XYZ file of C-alpha atoms in Angstrom:
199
model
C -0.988 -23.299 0.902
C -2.473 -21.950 3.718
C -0.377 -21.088 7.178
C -0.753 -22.351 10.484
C 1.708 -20.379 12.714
C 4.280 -17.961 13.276
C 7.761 -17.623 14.656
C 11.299 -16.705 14.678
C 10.834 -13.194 14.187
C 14.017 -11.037 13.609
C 15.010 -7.740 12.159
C 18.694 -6.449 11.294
C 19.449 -2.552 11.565
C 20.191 -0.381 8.120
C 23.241 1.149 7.363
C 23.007 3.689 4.567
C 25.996 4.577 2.055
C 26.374 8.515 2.550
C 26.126 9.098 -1.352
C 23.879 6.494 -2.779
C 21.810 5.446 -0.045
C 22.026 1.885 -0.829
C 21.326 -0.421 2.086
C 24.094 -2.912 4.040
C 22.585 -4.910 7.095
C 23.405 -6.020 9.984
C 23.523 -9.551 12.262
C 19.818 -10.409 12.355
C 19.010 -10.228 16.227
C 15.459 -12.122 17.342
C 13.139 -9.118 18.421
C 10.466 -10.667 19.944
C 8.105 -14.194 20.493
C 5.911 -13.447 17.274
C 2.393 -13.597 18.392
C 0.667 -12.031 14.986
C 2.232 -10.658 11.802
C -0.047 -8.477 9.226
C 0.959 -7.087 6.303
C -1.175 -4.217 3.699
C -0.068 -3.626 0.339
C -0.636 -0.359 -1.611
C 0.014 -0.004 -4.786
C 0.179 3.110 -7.094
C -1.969 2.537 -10.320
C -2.423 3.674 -13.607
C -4.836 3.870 -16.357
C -3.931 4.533 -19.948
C -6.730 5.153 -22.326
C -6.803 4.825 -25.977
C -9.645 3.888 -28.679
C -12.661 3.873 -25.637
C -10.371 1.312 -24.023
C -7.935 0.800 -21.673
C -4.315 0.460 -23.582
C -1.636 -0.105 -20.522
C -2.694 -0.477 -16.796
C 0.540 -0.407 -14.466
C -0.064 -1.281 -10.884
C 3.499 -0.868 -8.351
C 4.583 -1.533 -5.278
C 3.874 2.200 -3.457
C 4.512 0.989 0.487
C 3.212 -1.046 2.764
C 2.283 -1.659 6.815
C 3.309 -4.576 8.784
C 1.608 -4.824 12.168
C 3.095 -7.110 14.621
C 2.280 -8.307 17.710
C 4.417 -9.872 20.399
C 5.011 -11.301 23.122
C 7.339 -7.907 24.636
C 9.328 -5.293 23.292
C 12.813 -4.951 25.725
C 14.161 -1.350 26.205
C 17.090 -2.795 23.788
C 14.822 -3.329 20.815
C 12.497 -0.321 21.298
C 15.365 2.054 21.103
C 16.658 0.246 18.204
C 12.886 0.214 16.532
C 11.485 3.738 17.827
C 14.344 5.915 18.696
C 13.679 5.870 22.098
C 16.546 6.198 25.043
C 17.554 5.188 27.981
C 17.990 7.381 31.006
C 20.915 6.969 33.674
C 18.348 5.015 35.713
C 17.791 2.229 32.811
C 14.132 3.787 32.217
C 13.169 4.060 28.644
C 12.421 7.153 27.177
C 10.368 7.921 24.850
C 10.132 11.498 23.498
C 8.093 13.570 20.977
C 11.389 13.681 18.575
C 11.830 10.556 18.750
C 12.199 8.591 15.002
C 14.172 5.160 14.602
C 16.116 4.072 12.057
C 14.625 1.618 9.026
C 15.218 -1.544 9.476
C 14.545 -5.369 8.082
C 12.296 -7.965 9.468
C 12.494 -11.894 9.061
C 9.927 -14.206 10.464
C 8.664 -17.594 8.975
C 5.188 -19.034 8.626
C 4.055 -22.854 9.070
C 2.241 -23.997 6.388
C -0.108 -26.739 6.770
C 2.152 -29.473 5.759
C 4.834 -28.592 8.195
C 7.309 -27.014 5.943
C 7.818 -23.326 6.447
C 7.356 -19.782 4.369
C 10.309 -17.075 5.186
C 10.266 -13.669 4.554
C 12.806 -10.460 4.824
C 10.879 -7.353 4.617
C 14.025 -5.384 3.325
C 13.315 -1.378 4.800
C 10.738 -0.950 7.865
C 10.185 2.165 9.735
C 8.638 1.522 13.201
C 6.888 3.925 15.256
C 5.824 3.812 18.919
C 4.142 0.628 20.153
C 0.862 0.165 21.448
C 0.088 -1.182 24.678
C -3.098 -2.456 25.959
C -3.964 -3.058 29.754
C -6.794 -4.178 31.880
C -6.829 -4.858 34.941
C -7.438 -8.741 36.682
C -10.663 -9.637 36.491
C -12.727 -13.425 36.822
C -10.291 -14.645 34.098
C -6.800 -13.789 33.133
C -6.394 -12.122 29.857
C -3.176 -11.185 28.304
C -2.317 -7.560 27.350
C 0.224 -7.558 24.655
C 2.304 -5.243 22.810
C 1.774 -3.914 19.232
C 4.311 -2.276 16.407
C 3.167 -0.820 13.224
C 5.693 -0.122 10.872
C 6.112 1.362 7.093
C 7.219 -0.877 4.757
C 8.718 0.572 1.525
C 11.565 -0.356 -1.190
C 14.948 -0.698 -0.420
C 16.984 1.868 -2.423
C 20.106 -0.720 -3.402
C 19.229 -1.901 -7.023
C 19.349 -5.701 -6.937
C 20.606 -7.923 -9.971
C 17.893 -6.888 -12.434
C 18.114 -3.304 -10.926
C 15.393 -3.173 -9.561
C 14.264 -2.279 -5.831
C 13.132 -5.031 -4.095
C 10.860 -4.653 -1.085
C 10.404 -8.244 -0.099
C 12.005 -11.881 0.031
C 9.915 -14.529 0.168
C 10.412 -18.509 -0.040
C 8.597 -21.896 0.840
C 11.343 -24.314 1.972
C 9.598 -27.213 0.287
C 10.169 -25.636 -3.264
C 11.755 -28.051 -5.465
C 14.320 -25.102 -6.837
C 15.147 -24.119 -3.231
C 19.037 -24.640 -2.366
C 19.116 -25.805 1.424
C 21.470 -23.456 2.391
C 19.110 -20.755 1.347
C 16.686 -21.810 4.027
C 19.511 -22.999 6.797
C 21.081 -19.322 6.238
C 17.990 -17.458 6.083
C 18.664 -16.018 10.158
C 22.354 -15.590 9.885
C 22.113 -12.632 7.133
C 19.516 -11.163 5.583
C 18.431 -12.449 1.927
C 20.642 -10.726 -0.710
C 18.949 -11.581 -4.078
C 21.311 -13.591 -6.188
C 20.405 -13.336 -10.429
C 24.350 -13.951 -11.018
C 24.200 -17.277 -11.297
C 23.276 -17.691 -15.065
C 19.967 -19.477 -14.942
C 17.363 -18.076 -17.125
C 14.021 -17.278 -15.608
């Protein structure tokens, strides 16, 4: 089903275990009024051919880009994002060396029917936002900030051991506990394949 709108957009910083590298998050915190979300898949594929023909095609998750727009990025969340700093005079800084730490990002979608879609993008590395100006003219035109980021796979192994990259879920699913949905801000989405269903 098609979406209609965008909101409560959050991320939650990364820890890393020193030996394995497997991921542990924090709080979510909101980062910013969502104003536009866009997100680019590539994959790394493979072609196996045998007898003129192709025998096995594999197509994976390589990385991905999420673009976001808001509404403003505080000095708070564009340290936390880019690595930038804050001088003695509360100016931010942002410097040449600068590189911030992965982390995830929740936002939901409205679908058309007024239910939601919620995501956790599980390991995003930001770099600088963009910022476009223009000065006052006949009309008034808003100048907004933008973020790209790198998406890739989170290196924790979930219950299948696999990597997951992404959690997605539509609230009106008939499968979907409502705590799932009501906790979806408080933490971010650790996949659960413990509980003995088959699928």
């Amino acid at each position: 089903m098609a979406t209609i709108g965008l909101d409560k957009l959050y991320y939650a910083t990364v820890t890393e275990a020193p030996i394995t590298g497997h991921e542990t998050y924090g709080t979510p915190v909101m980062l910013a009024k969502a104003i536009s979300a866009e997100l680019s898949i590539e994959l790394a594929e493979a072609t196996l051919w045998a007898d003129d023909g192709a025998a096995e095609i594999i197509k994976e998750f390589k990385n991905g880009k999420l673009t976001l727009g808001v509404d403003d990025i505080g000095k708070t969340v564009a340290a936390k994002l880019t690595g930038a700093t804050t001088d003695e005079n509360g100016v931010l800084i942002s410097a040449s060396e600068d590189g911030g730490d992965p982390v995830a990002i929740g936002f939901r979608a409205k679908k058309a029917n007024g239910k939601y879609r919620y995501f956790w993008l599980y390991r995003v590395k930001f770099g600088v936002p963009s910022t476009n100006l223009a000065t006052k003219g006949d009309s008034i035109t808003f100048s907004t900030p933008s973020i790209e980021g790198t998406v890739s796979r989170r290196n924790k192994p979930d219950g299948n051991d696999r990597h997951p990259w992404k959690a997605e879920v539509n609230e009106d699913d008939a499968d979907v506990l409502v705590d799932v949905i009501s906790g979806w801000y408080t933490q971010v989405y650790e996949p659960d394949f413990d509980t003995g269903l088959e699928g």
